[in-house]
Coordinates of C-alpha atoms and ligand atoms in Angstrom, one line a residue:
M1 CA -17.6 -35.0 -101.2
Y2 CA -18.4 -34.4 -104.9
F3 CA -15.0 -32.1 -105.5
L4 CA -13.0 -34.7 -104.0
L5 CA -14.6 -36.5 -106.7
I6 CA -14.1 -33.8 -109.9
A7 CA -10.6 -33.8 -108.4
L8 CA -10.3 -38.0 -108.4
L9 CA -11.5 -37.9 -112.0
Y10 CA -8.8 -35.1 -113.1
N11 CA -6.3 -36.8 -112.1
W12 CA -6.7 -40.1 -113.6
Y13 CA -7.6 -38.4 -116.2
I14 CA -4.3 -36.6 -117.0
A15 CA -1.9 -39.5 -115.4
S16 CA -3.5 -41.9 -117.6
G17 CA -2.6 -40.0 -121.3
D18 CA -2.5 -42.7 -123.7
G19 CA -3.9 -45.8 -121.6
F20 CA -0.7 -46.9 -120.4
G21 CA 1.9 -45.0 -117.4
Q22 CA 4.7 -44.3 -119.7
T23 CA 3.4 -41.1 -121.7
A24 CA 5.0 -37.7 -121.1
E25 CA 4.3 -35.0 -122.2
I26 CA 7.2 -33.0 -124.7
E27 CA 7.7 -29.9 -126.1
Y28 CA 6.0 -29.1 -130.0
T29 CA 10.1 -28.5 -130.7
K30 CA 11.2 -31.7 -129.2
F31 CA 8.4 -33.8 -131.2
K32 CA 9.9 -31.9 -134.7
Q33 CA 13.7 -32.5 -133.7
Q34 CA 13.0 -36.1 -133.0
L35 CA 10.7 -36.3 -136.3
T36 CA 13.5 -35.1 -138.3
Q37 CA 16.2 -37.2 -137.1
G38 CA 13.7 -40.0 -138.3
N39 CA 13.3 -41.4 -134.4
V40 CA 8.8 -41.7 -134.4
E41 CA 7.6 -44.2 -135.5
R42 CA 3.5 -43.7 -135.6
I43 CA 1.7 -40.4 -134.5
H44 CA -2.0 -40.6 -134.1
V45 CA -3.6 -37.1 -134.4
Q46 CA -7.0 -36.1 -132.3
G47 CA -7.9 -32.1 -133.0
D48 CA -4.7 -30.2 -132.0
Q49 CA -3.3 -33.5 -129.8
I50 CA -0.4 -35.6 -130.7
N51 CA 0.4 -38.9 -129.7
G52 CA 3.1 -40.2 -130.5
E53 CA 5.9 -43.3 -130.4
F54 CA 8.9 -42.9 -130.6
K55 CA 11.1 -45.8 -132.8
S56 CA 13.8 -45.9 -129.6
P57 CA 13.2 -44.7 -126.1
Q58 CA 14.1 -40.9 -125.6
I59 CA 15.3 -39.7 -121.8
L60 CA 11.7 -37.1 -121.4
N61 CA 11.2 -34.2 -119.2
I62 CA 8.3 -33.8 -117.7
S63 CA 7.0 -30.7 -115.8
G64 CA 11.6 -29.6 -115.6
E65 CA 12.5 -32.4 -112.5
D66 CA 11.3 -35.6 -113.0
T67 CA 12.5 -38.0 -116.1
L68 CA 11.4 -40.8 -117.5
R69 CA 12.2 -42.7 -120.3
S70 CA 9.9 -43.5 -122.2
E71 CA 8.9 -44.1 -126.3
N72 CA 5.3 -43.0 -126.0
F73 CA 4.5 -38.8 -125.9
Y74 CA 1.5 -36.7 -126.7
T75 CA 2.5 -33.3 -127.4
Y76 CA -0.1 -30.3 -128.7
I77 CA 0.7 -28.7 -132.6
P78 CA 0.9 -24.9 -131.6
S79 CA -2.2 -22.5 -132.1
Y80 CA -0.5 -20.6 -134.9
G81 CA -0.2 -24.5 -136.9
D82 CA 2.5 -25.9 -138.9
N83 CA 2.2 -26.0 -142.4
Q84 CA 5.7 -28.2 -142.8
L85 CA 5.0 -30.9 -140.4
S86 CA 3.0 -33.0 -143.1
A87 CA 5.5 -33.0 -145.7
A88 CA 8.1 -33.5 -142.8
L89 CA 5.9 -36.9 -141.9
E90 CA 5.6 -38.1 -145.4
E91 CA 9.4 -37.6 -145.4
N92 CA 10.0 -39.6 -142.7
D93 CA 7.5 -42.4 -143.3
V94 CA 5.6 -41.9 -140.2
T95 CA 2.0 -43.9 -140.0
V96 CA -0.6 -41.1 -139.4
S97 CA -3.7 -41.9 -138.2
A98 CA -6.4 -38.8 -136.7
E99 CA -9.5 -39.2 -135.3
P100 CA -12.0 -35.7 -135.4
E101 CA -11.3 -33.4 -132.6
S102 CA -13.4 -34.7 -129.2
E103 CA -16.9 -33.2 -129.5
Y104 CA -16.9 -33.1 -125.4
N105 CA -15.3 -31.8 -123.3
W106 CA -14.1 -34.2 -120.2
W107 CA -15.2 -31.8 -118.0
Y108 CA -17.7 -31.3 -119.2
I109 CA -18.5 -35.3 -119.2
A110 CA -17.7 -35.3 -115.8
L111 CA -20.5 -32.9 -115.0
I112 CA -23.0 -35.4 -116.2
I113 CA -21.6 -38.2 -114.2
L114 CA -21.0 -37.1 -111.1
P115 CA -24.0 -36.9 -110.3
I116 CA -25.0 -40.2 -111.9
L117 CA -22.9 -41.2 -109.6
F118 CA -23.7 -39.8 -106.7
F119 CA -27.0 -40.9 -107.1
I120 CA -25.7 -44.6 -107.6
Y121 CA -24.1 -44.5 -104.4
I122 CA -26.8 -43.1 -103.2
G123 CA -28.7 -45.9 -104.0
V124 CA -26.4 -49.2 -103.0
M125 CA -26.5 -47.3 -99.0
F126 CA -29.8 -47.6 -99.3
Y127 CA -29.8 -50.6 -100.8
Q128 CA -27.8 -51.6 -98.2
R129 CA -29.6 -50.4 -95.2
M130 CA -32.9 -52.4 -96.2
Q131 CA -30.6 -55.7 -96.5
S132 CA -29.5 -55.1 -93.1
Q133 CA -33.0 -54.8 -91.7
G134 CA -33.6 -57.5 -93.2
Q135 CA -35.8 -57.2 -96.1
G136 CA -34.4 -57.1 -99.3
F137 CA -34.2 -54.1 -101.5
F138 CA -36.7 -56.7 -104.4
N139 CA -38.8 -57.5 -101.7
I140 CA -40.4 -54.6 -100.6
G141 CA -44.0 -55.1 -100.5
K142 CA -43.8 -58.6 -100.1
S143 CA -45.1 -59.4 -97.5
K144 CA -42.9 -58.9 -93.9
A145 CA -45.3 -61.6 -92.1
K146 CA -43.2 -64.2 -90.5
L147 CA -44.2 -67.5 -91.4
Q148 CA -43.8 -69.2 -88.4
Q149 CA -44.6 -72.9 -88.5
P150 CA -46.3 -74.9 -86.2
E151 CA -44.0 -76.3 -84.1
K152 CA -41.9 -73.2 -83.3
Q153 CA -44.8 -71.4 -81.6
D154 CA -44.6 -73.1 -78.4
T155 CA -46.7 -70.2 -76.4
T156 CA -49.7 -71.8 -74.5
F157 CA -52.2 -70.8 -72.3
D158 CA -50.1 -72.0 -69.4
D159 CA -47.7 -68.7 -70.2
V160 CA -50.5 -66.8 -69.9
A161 CA -51.4 -65.8 -66.2
G162 CA -55.2 -64.6 -65.2
L163 CA -57.0 -63.2 -68.5
D164 CA -59.9 -66.4 -68.1
N165 CA -62.4 -64.4 -70.1
A166 CA -60.4 -63.9 -72.5
K167 CA -58.8 -67.2 -73.1
T168 CA -62.2 -68.7 -72.9
E169 CA -63.3 -66.5 -75.8
L170 CA -60.3 -68.0 -77.7
T171 CA -60.9 -71.9 -76.4
E172 CA -63.6 -71.7 -79.0
I173 CA -61.7 -70.3 -81.8
I174 CA -58.9 -72.6 -81.3
E175 CA -61.3 -75.6 -81.3
F176 CA -62.4 -74.7 -84.4
L177 CA -58.9 -73.7 -85.9
K178 CA -58.2 -77.7 -84.5
E179 CA -61.0 -78.9 -86.6
P180 CA -62.6 -76.6 -88.8
D181 CA -63.9 -79.5 -91.2
R182 CA -66.2 -81.1 -88.0
F183 CA -67.4 -77.4 -87.1
K184 CA -68.3 -76.3 -91.0
D185 CA -70.6 -79.8 -91.3
I186 CA -72.6 -78.6 -88.8
G187 CA -73.2 -75.1 -90.7
A188 CA -70.6 -73.0 -88.2
K189 CA -68.9 -70.0 -89.0
L190 CA -65.6 -68.8 -87.6
P191 CA -65.6 -65.3 -86.4
K192 CA -63.5 -63.3 -88.9
G193 CA -61.9 -60.4 -87.1
L194 CA -61.3 -60.8 -83.0
L195 CA -59.7 -57.5 -81.8
M196 CA -58.1 -57.3 -78.5
V197 CA -58.3 -54.3 -76.7
G198 CA -56.2 -53.3 -73.6
P199 CA -53.7 -51.3 -71.9
P200 CA -50.2 -51.7 -72.7
G201 CA -48.2 -55.1 -71.1
T202 CA -51.7 -56.8 -70.1
G203 CA -50.6 -59.7 -73.0
K204 CA -52.1 -59.2 -76.2
T205 CA -49.5 -60.3 -77.6
L206 CA -48.5 -63.1 -75.6
L207 CA -52.4 -64.5 -75.9
A208 CA -52.3 -64.4 -79.5
R209 CA -48.9 -66.8 -79.6
A210 CA -50.9 -68.8 -77.1
A211 CA -54.1 -68.8 -78.7
A212 CA -51.9 -70.4 -81.9
G213 CA -50.0 -72.5 -79.5
E214 CA -53.1 -74.0 -78.1
A215 CA -54.4 -74.2 -82.1
D216 CA -51.0 -75.3 -83.7
V217 CA -51.5 -74.2 -86.7
P218 CA -49.3 -71.1 -88.5
F219 CA -49.1 -68.2 -87.1
F220 CA -48.4 -65.1 -89.0
T221 CA -48.3 -62.0 -87.6
I222 CA -47.6 -58.0 -88.5
T223 CA -47.0 -54.9 -86.4
G224 CA -49.2 -52.2 -87.3
S225 CA -46.0 -49.9 -87.3
D226 CA -44.0 -52.6 -90.0
F227 CA -46.7 -51.4 -92.8
M228 CA -46.2 -47.9 -92.5
E229 CA -42.9 -47.8 -95.6
M230 CA -41.8 -45.0 -97.5
F231 CA -43.5 -46.5 -100.8
V232 CA -47.7 -45.0 -100.8
G233 CA -49.0 -48.3 -102.1
V234 CA -46.7 -50.9 -100.3
G235 CA -48.5 -51.3 -97.5
A236 CA -51.6 -51.7 -99.1
K237 CA -49.7 -54.6 -101.0
R238 CA -47.8 -55.9 -97.6
V239 CA -51.6 -57.1 -96.2
R240 CA -52.9 -58.7 -99.8
D241 CA -49.6 -60.6 -99.2
M242 CA -50.2 -61.5 -95.8
F243 CA -53.7 -62.5 -96.4
D244 CA -52.6 -64.6 -99.2
K245 CA -50.3 -66.9 -98.0
A246 CA -52.1 -67.1 -94.8
K247 CA -55.2 -68.5 -96.6
E248 CA -52.7 -70.4 -98.7
A249 CA -52.1 -71.8 -95.2
S250 CA -55.4 -72.4 -93.7
P251 CA -56.3 -72.8 -90.7
S252 CA -54.4 -70.1 -89.5
I253 CA -54.1 -67.2 -87.5
I254 CA -52.9 -63.6 -88.8
F255 CA -52.4 -61.4 -86.2
I256 CA -52.3 -57.4 -86.6
D257 CA -50.1 -55.8 -83.4
E258 CA -50.9 -52.6 -82.8
L259 CA -54.0 -52.4 -85.5
D260 CA -54.4 -48.9 -84.2
S261 CA -51.4 -47.5 -85.9
I262 CA -53.0 -48.1 -88.8
G263 CA -56.3 -48.5 -88.0
R264 CA -56.6 -44.9 -87.4
R265 CA -60.0 -42.8 -88.0
R266 CA -59.6 -41.6 -92.2
G267 CA -59.1 -38.4 -92.8
A268 CA -58.5 -37.2 -89.5
G269 CA -56.3 -35.9 -87.2
L270 CA -53.5 -33.0 -87.3
G271 CA -51.8 -32.3 -90.6
G272 CA -54.4 -34.2 -92.8
G273 CA -54.8 -37.7 -93.8
H274 CA -51.7 -40.1 -94.5
D275 CA -52.6 -41.8 -98.3
E276 CA -49.6 -44.9 -97.5
R277 CA -52.2 -45.4 -94.4
E278 CA -55.4 -45.0 -95.5
Q279 CA -54.3 -47.1 -98.4
T280 CA -53.2 -49.7 -96.2
L281 CA -56.2 -49.7 -94.1
N282 CA -58.7 -50.0 -97.3
Q283 CA -56.6 -52.8 -98.8
L284 CA -57.2 -54.5 -95.0
L285 CA -60.8 -53.9 -95.3
S286 CA -61.5 -55.4 -98.4
E287 CA -59.6 -58.4 -97.3
L288 CA -61.4 -58.3 -94.0
D289 CA -64.3 -58.6 -96.5
G290 CA -63.2 -60.4 -99.5
F291 CA -62.7 -63.4 -97.1
E292 CA -64.9 -66.7 -97.8
P293 CA -67.1 -68.0 -94.5
N294 CA -65.5 -71.7 -95.2
E295 CA -62.1 -70.2 -94.8
S296 CA -60.7 -71.1 -91.6
V297 CA -58.1 -68.2 -91.4
V298 CA -58.7 -66.4 -87.9
V299 CA -57.5 -62.6 -88.5
M300 CA -56.8 -61.2 -84.6
A301 CA -55.6 -57.9 -83.8
A302 CA -54.5 -56.2 -80.9
T303 CA -54.7 -52.2 -79.5
N304 CA -54.5 -49.7 -76.6
R305 CA -56.6 -47.4 -78.0
P306 CA -59.6 -48.9 -79.6
D307 CA -61.4 -45.1 -79.4
I308 CA -59.2 -44.0 -82.3
L309 CA -60.3 -47.1 -84.5
D310 CA -61.6 -46.1 -87.8
K311 CA -65.8 -46.7 -87.4
A312 CA -65.1 -49.6 -90.5
L313 CA -62.8 -51.6 -88.6
L314 CA -65.2 -52.5 -85.8
R315 CA -68.3 -52.5 -88.0
P316 CA -70.2 -56.6 -88.1
G317 CA -68.3 -58.7 -90.3
R318 CA -65.1 -56.9 -89.8
F319 CA -63.2 -56.4 -85.8
D320 CA -66.7 -57.7 -84.4
R321 CA -66.0 -59.7 -81.5
Q322 CA -64.1 -58.0 -78.9
I323 CA -61.9 -59.1 -76.1
K324 CA -61.1 -57.0 -73.3
V325 CA -57.4 -57.6 -71.7
D326 CA -57.9 -55.9 -68.1
M327 CA -54.4 -55.4 -65.5
P328 CA -54.3 -58.1 -63.4
K329 CA -55.5 -57.8 -60.0
Q330 CA -54.4 -58.7 -56.8
K331 CA -55.3 -63.0 -57.5
A332 CA -53.8 -62.2 -61.4
R333 CA -50.5 -60.5 -60.7
L334 CA -49.6 -63.6 -57.4
E335 CA -50.2 -66.1 -60.9
I336 CA -47.8 -63.7 -63.2
L337 CA -45.2 -63.8 -60.9
K338 CA -45.2 -67.5 -60.4
I339 CA -45.0 -67.7 -64.3
H340 CA -42.1 -65.5 -64.1
A341 CA -40.5 -66.8 -60.8
Q342 CA -39.7 -69.9 -62.7
D343 CA -36.6 -69.7 -63.3
K344 CA -35.2 -67.4 -60.7
P345 CA -33.9 -68.3 -57.0
L346 CA -35.8 -66.8 -54.4
Q347 CA -34.9 -66.4 -50.5
D348 CA -37.0 -68.1 -48.5
D349 CA -38.3 -64.2 -46.9
V350 CA -39.5 -63.6 -50.6
D351 CA -43.4 -63.9 -50.3
L352 CA -44.7 -63.7 -53.7
E353 CA -48.1 -62.9 -52.3
V354 CA -46.7 -60.2 -50.7
I355 CA -45.5 -58.5 -53.9
A356 CA -48.6 -58.6 -56.1
R357 CA -50.5 -56.9 -53.1
S358 CA -48.0 -54.1 -53.0
T359 CA -47.9 -53.7 -56.7
P360 CA -52.1 -52.5 -58.0
G361 CA -51.0 -51.1 -61.7
F362 CA -48.4 -52.9 -62.2
S363 CA -49.2 -54.8 -65.7
G364 CA -47.8 -58.1 -66.3
A365 CA -44.9 -56.9 -68.2
D366 CA -44.1 -54.4 -65.2
L367 CA -43.8 -57.5 -62.8
E368 CA -42.0 -59.3 -65.3
N369 CA -39.7 -56.4 -65.4
L370 CA -39.7 -56.0 -61.2
L371 CA -38.6 -59.7 -61.3
N372 CA -35.7 -59.0 -63.3
E373 CA -34.6 -55.7 -61.9
A374 CA -34.5 -57.7 -58.4
S375 CA -32.2 -60.0 -59.8
L376 CA -29.9 -57.2 -60.8
Y377 CA -30.1 -56.2 -57.4
A378 CA -29.2 -59.6 -56.0
G379 CA -27.1 -59.9 -58.8
R380 CA -24.9 -56.7 -57.7
N381 CA -25.3 -57.6 -53.6
E382 CA -23.3 -61.1 -54.4
R383 CA -26.7 -62.9 -53.7
K384 CA -27.3 -66.1 -55.2
K385 CA -31.0 -66.0 -54.6
I386 CA -33.6 -62.8 -55.0
A387 CA -34.0 -62.0 -51.1
M388 CA -37.1 -59.6 -50.8
E389 CA -34.9 -56.5 -50.0
D390 CA -34.1 -56.9 -53.6
I391 CA -37.7 -57.0 -54.8
D392 CA -38.5 -53.9 -52.8
N393 CA -35.4 -52.0 -54.1
A394 CA -36.9 -53.1 -58.0
R395 CA -40.3 -52.1 -57.1
D396 CA -39.2 -48.3 -55.9
K397 CA -37.1 -48.4 -59.2
V398 CA -40.1 -49.7 -61.3
M399 CA -42.5 -47.1 -59.8
M400 CA -40.7 -44.0 -59.2
G401 CA -37.1 -44.6 -61.0
L402 CA -33.5 -44.4 -60.0
K403 CA -31.8 -43.5 -56.8
R404 CA -30.8 -40.0 -57.9
E405 CA -27.1 -40.8 -56.1
G406 CA -25.0 -37.9 -56.9
L407 CA -28.0 -34.8 -56.0
Q408 CA -26.7 -32.4 -53.4
I409 CA -29.1 -31.5 -51.7
D410 CA -28.2 -28.8 -48.4
D411 CA -29.8 -29.6 -45.1
K412 CA -32.3 -26.7 -44.9
E413 CA -33.9 -28.1 -48.4
R414 CA -33.6 -31.7 -46.7
E415 CA -35.3 -30.9 -43.4
V416 CA -38.4 -29.2 -45.7
L417 CA -38.3 -32.4 -47.9
A418 CA -38.9 -34.3 -44.5
Y419 CA -41.4 -32.2 -43.0
H420 CA -43.1 -32.7 -46.5
E421 CA -43.3 -36.1 -46.6
A422 CA -43.7 -36.8 -42.5
G423 CA -47.5 -34.3 -43.3
H424 CA -48.4 -36.8 -45.8
A425 CA -47.5 -39.7 -43.9
L426 CA -49.0 -38.4 -40.8
V427 CA -52.3 -37.7 -42.2
A428 CA -52.3 -40.5 -44.1
A429 CA -51.9 -42.6 -40.3
I430 CA -54.7 -40.5 -38.7
L431 CA -57.2 -39.8 -41.6
P432 CA -60.0 -42.8 -41.0
H433 CA -60.7 -44.0 -44.4
S434 CA -56.9 -43.3 -46.2
D435 CA -54.4 -46.2 -47.0
P436 CA -51.9 -47.6 -44.4
I437 CA -49.0 -46.8 -45.4
H438 CA -45.7 -48.4 -46.8
K439 CA -42.9 -46.3 -46.0
V440 CA -41.4 -42.6 -45.8
T441 CA -38.6 -42.1 -47.9
I442 CA -36.3 -38.6 -48.7
I443 CA -34.2 -40.5 -51.1
P444 CA -34.4 -39.0 -54.6
R445 CA -35.8 -40.5 -57.0
G446 CA -36.1 -40.1 -60.7
K447 CA -38.6 -36.9 -61.0
A448 CA -39.5 -37.4 -57.1
M449 CA -37.8 -35.3 -54.5
G450 CA -39.1 -37.9 -51.5
A451 CA -42.4 -40.0 -51.5
T452 CA -45.0 -41.8 -48.8
Q453 CA -46.1 -44.8 -50.0
Q454 CA -49.9 -46.1 -49.6
L455 CA -51.1 -49.6 -50.2
P456 CA -53.9 -50.6 -50.3
E457 CA -55.2 -53.0 -47.9
K458 CA -57.1 -54.7 -50.5
E459 CA -57.7 -53.7 -54.1
K460 CA -60.8 -51.2 -54.4
Y461 CA -63.0 -51.2 -57.4
L462 CA -65.2 -48.2 -56.1
Y463 CA -64.0 -44.9 -54.3
N464 CA -66.6 -43.6 -51.5
R465 CA -66.7 -40.3 -51.1
E466 CA -65.0 -40.8 -47.2
Y467 CA -62.0 -42.0 -48.7
L468 CA -61.3 -39.8 -51.8
L469 CA -62.0 -36.3 -49.1
D470 CA -59.2 -38.2 -46.9
R471 CA -57.0 -38.7 -49.6
L472 CA -56.7 -35.4 -51.0
A473 CA -55.8 -34.2 -47.4
V474 CA -53.1 -36.4 -48.1
I475 CA -51.9 -35.3 -51.4
M476 CA -52.5 -31.6 -49.4
G477 CA -50.3 -32.7 -45.9
G478 CA -47.1 -32.1 -47.6
R479 CA -47.9 -28.3 -48.5
A480 CA -49.7 -28.1 -45.4
A481 CA -46.4 -29.6 -43.2
E482 CA -44.5 -26.6 -44.9
D483 CA -46.9 -24.1 -44.4
L484 CA -47.1 -24.9 -40.9
I485 CA -43.3 -25.4 -39.5
F486 CA -41.7 -22.7 -42.3
E487 CA -44.7 -20.6 -43.0
T488 CA -43.8 -20.3 -46.6
S489 CA -44.6 -22.9 -49.3
T490 CA -41.9 -24.3 -51.8
S491 CA -42.5 -25.2 -55.5
G492 CA -41.7 -29.4 -53.9
A493 CA -45.4 -29.9 -53.7
Q494 CA -46.1 -29.6 -57.5
D495 CA -47.0 -32.7 -58.2
D496 CA -48.9 -32.6 -55.6
L497 CA -51.3 -30.0 -56.5
K498 CA -52.0 -30.9 -60.2
Q499 CA -53.2 -34.3 -58.4
V500 CA -55.6 -32.7 -56.2
A501 CA -56.6 -30.5 -58.9
K502 CA -57.1 -34.0 -60.9
L503 CA -58.9 -35.4 -58.7
S504 CA -61.4 -33.2 -57.4
R505 CA -62.6 -32.0 -61.0
K506 CA -63.3 -35.1 -61.5
M507 CA -65.3 -35.7 -58.0
V508 CA -67.3 -33.0 -59.6
L509 CA -67.4 -32.9 -63.2
E510 CA -67.9 -37.1 -63.3
W511 CA -68.8 -38.5 -59.6
G512 CA -71.6 -35.7 -59.6
M513 CA -69.6 -35.9 -55.5
S514 CA -70.0 -31.2 -55.2
E515 CA -72.4 -30.1 -52.6
K516 CA -74.2 -27.8 -55.2
Y517 CA -73.9 -30.8 -58.0
K518 CA -74.7 -33.8 -55.9
H519 CA -75.2 -36.9 -58.7
I520 CA -74.9 -35.0 -61.6
S521 CA -72.4 -35.6 -63.9
F522 CA -70.9 -33.0 -67.0
G523 CA -68.9 -35.6 -69.1
S524 CA -65.5 -35.9 -68.4
A525 CA -63.0 -34.2 -66.8
E526 CA -60.3 -35.1 -69.3
E527 CA -59.5 -32.9 -71.5
E528 CA -58.5 -35.6 -74.5
V529 CA -56.8 -33.5 -77.2
F530 CA -55.1 -36.4 -79.5
L531 CA -54.6 -37.0 -83.0
G532 CA -57.2 -38.4 -84.8
R533 CA -60.7 -36.4 -82.7
D534 CA -61.6 -34.1 -83.1
M535 CA -60.3 -30.8 -81.5
S536 CA -62.5 -28.9 -79.2
R537 CA -65.9 -31.3 -77.3
Q538 CA -69.3 -29.4 -76.9
R539 CA -68.8 -28.4 -73.4
E540 CA -72.3 -29.4 -72.5
Y541 CA -73.5 -26.8 -69.5
S542 CA -73.3 -22.9 -68.8
D543 CA -71.1 -20.2 -68.7
S544 CA -72.7 -19.8 -65.3
T545 CA -72.7 -23.9 -64.5
A546 CA -68.8 -23.7 -65.3
R547 CA -68.4 -21.0 -63.1
D548 CA -70.0 -22.8 -60.4
I549 CA -68.5 -26.0 -61.3
D550 CA -65.0 -24.1 -60.8
E551 CA -65.9 -22.9 -57.4
E552 CA -67.4 -26.6 -56.4
V553 CA -63.8 -28.0 -57.5
Q554 CA -62.0 -24.9 -55.7
K555 CA -63.9 -25.6 -52.3
I556 CA -63.1 -28.6 -52.3
S557 CA -59.1 -28.7 -52.7
R558 CA -59.6 -25.7 -50.2
E559 CA -61.1 -27.6 -47.4
A560 CA -58.9 -31.0 -48.5
F561 CA -55.8 -28.1 -47.6
E562 CA -57.6 -27.2 -44.0
R563 CA -57.9 -30.5 -43.4
A564 CA -54.8 -31.5 -43.6
F565 CA -53.4 -28.4 -42.1
S566 CA -55.9 -28.8 -38.6
T567 CA -54.6 -32.6 -38.2
I568 CA -51.0 -31.8 -38.1
K569 CA -51.1 -28.8 -36.4
E570 CA -53.1 -30.9 -33.6
N571 CA -49.9 -33.6 -34.0
R572 CA -47.4 -31.5 -34.5
D573 CA -45.1 -33.1 -31.9
V574 CA -45.3 -36.2 -33.6
L575 CA -44.9 -34.1 -37.1
E576 CA -41.4 -33.1 -36.1
K577 CA -40.5 -36.7 -34.3
V578 CA -41.4 -38.4 -37.7
A579 CA -39.7 -35.9 -39.2
E580 CA -36.9 -36.1 -37.3
L581 CA -37.0 -39.9 -37.7
L582 CA -36.8 -39.0 -41.5
L583 CA -33.7 -36.8 -41.2
D584 CA -32.0 -39.4 -39.5
K585 CA -32.4 -42.4 -41.3
E586 CA -33.6 -41.2 -44.5
E587 CA -36.3 -44.3 -45.4
I588 CA -39.2 -45.3 -42.6
P589 CA -41.9 -47.9 -42.6
G590 CA -45.1 -47.0 -42.4
E591 CA -45.2 -49.2 -38.7
E592 CA -42.8 -46.2 -37.5
V593 CA -45.4 -43.0 -37.6
D594 CA -48.2 -45.6 -36.6
K595 CA -46.3 -46.0 -33.5
L596 CA -45.0 -42.8 -32.6
L597 CA -48.7 -41.8 -32.8
N598 CA -49.6 -44.7 -30.5
E599 CA -47.7 -43.4 -28.3
K600 CA -48.4 -40.2 -27.8
K601 CA -52.3 -41.5 -27.8
Q602 CA -51.3 -43.9 -24.7
N603 CA -49.0 -40.3 -23.0
T604 CA -52.0 -38.1 -23.4
Q605 CA -54.3 -40.7 -21.9
E606 CA -52.2 -41.2 -19.1
E607 CA -52.1 -37.6 -18.8
K608 CA -55.7 -37.3 -18.6
Q609 CA -56.2 -40.5 -16.3
K610 CA -53.7 -38.4 -13.8
D611 CA -55.4 -35.1 -13.9
E612 CA -58.7 -37.2 -13.3
E613 CA -57.2 -38.6 -9.9
Ligands
ADP1 P1 -49.2 -56.3 -74.7 O1 -49.1 -56.9 -76.1 O2 -50.5 -56.0 -74.5 O3 -48.8 -54.5 -74.7 P2 -47.3 -58.3 -74.1 O4 -48.1 -59.3 -74.7 O5 -46.4 -57.9 -75.1 O6 -48.2 -56.7 -73.6 O7 -46.9 -58.6 -73.0 C1 -45.3 -58.8 -72.2 C2 -44.8 -59.3 -71.7 O8 -45.1 -59.5 -70.1 C3 -45.4 -60.9 -72.1 O9 -44.3 -61.5 -72.6 C4 -44.8 -61.1 -70.7 O10 -43.6 -61.8 -70.5 C5 -45.3 -60.4 -69.7 N1 -46.9 -60.3 -69.8 C6 -47.6 -59.6 -69.8 N2 -49.2 -60.7 -69.2 C7 -49.1 -61.6 -68.7 C8 -49.6 -62.6 -68.1 N3 -50.9 -62.1 -68.3 N4 -49.0 -63.8 -67.8 C9 -47.8 -63.6 -67.7 N5 -47.2 -62.9 -68.3 C10 -47.5 -62.0 -68.6
MG2 MG1 -48.2 -56.2 -77.8
ZN3 ZN1 -45.9 -34.4 -51.4

């Protein structure tokens, strides 16, 4: 681009000559000729260049080919000089003007100007980008917090399902914001900072909006990551700005979403501190401290990582009130589904209760997404209403990812897959403490080539040892089936093995469930490595204990495999039937597995009776 500009500039200079287009270079001889013929009106001398004007226009030759009729010309005095020139000029009454030879060479100027132009160009691009992001260049540092007038905030608690505890906590503050004077008169002080803590998608942002809607006060919201600008000091200015505005508009609510992105522990983490973030955080802290107790501004914040927040944020007088926003349990899931199903037509066979039961681990956002995906499926199937089938499909997609249609699996691999899943299913169906099977499938989805879905009859808050041991065996069931039928192992059990390792480690280290170290905890089984925390944590036990622990973990895993193996070995005939069914239908409901098992039980009983007869 640089070179192009230089070329353009050069061309422009050449072409323009003396300002108007009708100028051409002529030979010095021709100039002298015209001069002696008395046809030169005036000349202007600059260095060795002569620009001039003829009395009557002349046909001028430019670069040999093009001809031009013009009265303007320029030419150069030869370097050896022409000492008769001035006499000839005077003789012919030519008006002469002159200026000193230009000190600047055009090229020289171009080289200076071009970089400047280039920077202006970059600046303009930058400006336009800032503009298009909805914040003017000159507004850097102005608060990005949007002032939302009360009438705009129409979210209320009715839009938030479950979260009853959180709502109760907020009610008090809402009352205060509605009638600050009544509370002030009796000497009540408003809690300053309120921190909502919970996993993503559980409705923290929603709850904050609803609080503002309920209180009917201005709501200033900003996301932590908005503060992260490229210029040091901007974030801090924004914070100051937002607090000023909110105070002016009080009673009001300030909501800082994703607080962890500014509130991360200072001076910690990989790669050293982050100046900008620390300044912003310091500003936030000082704003929180600088509040007068009689100012009716509530600062709410949300995070899903309270563990990495700077301790200073949680001190009394700052975010000292925490509201826990939990993953929804079955009842709350039902309520969330009801809210989001309001504007969606459902077929009669859709039972929200069943969906709520079959979606443990789904957040509010997941459930909303589930219904949305279901309506997309319904649309694709040209249905006017959402059917249960659509919801089932959507659930698989939300849980496991998209179906991988184009995947070419050869027959042998499909067979291994079928036996693997049949192994999981059979162990789950037989062991007494395991969750019932929802369905078994060998349709590849997302990362998984197949899956055995289990659904707890009711949500568990505690896991006992028997349940966990059965669970481990179920996870090992896939591998065990491969071993029994094909007498080999495949890489397909990778995730299973990972899960087993994780769970058995937790049992030994955290839950005191090993034989050797019953009822003893060794701290966390998970290696938490994240930015902002000490990289290595001290282990709290000796090397020999560590070796024992490893042994216990291995023992639990090994025994899980052996249980799974012997379970399916005893029922090899059923395993084969389940696998064949899977190969045939690709996906079977859990009841089918139970049915096959029951058939076998009946058969053996009949045989026994016959034997006894
Ligand atoms: P968070 O801020 O906790 O990550 P959000 O408040 O952004 O979660 O929730 C995302 C969406 O999920 C919300 O807009 C809402 O539609 C839905 N949602 C989440 N929790 C609930 C809930 N308890 N009741 C109703 N809808 C919910
Ligand atoms: Mg949020
Ligand atoms: Zn498996």
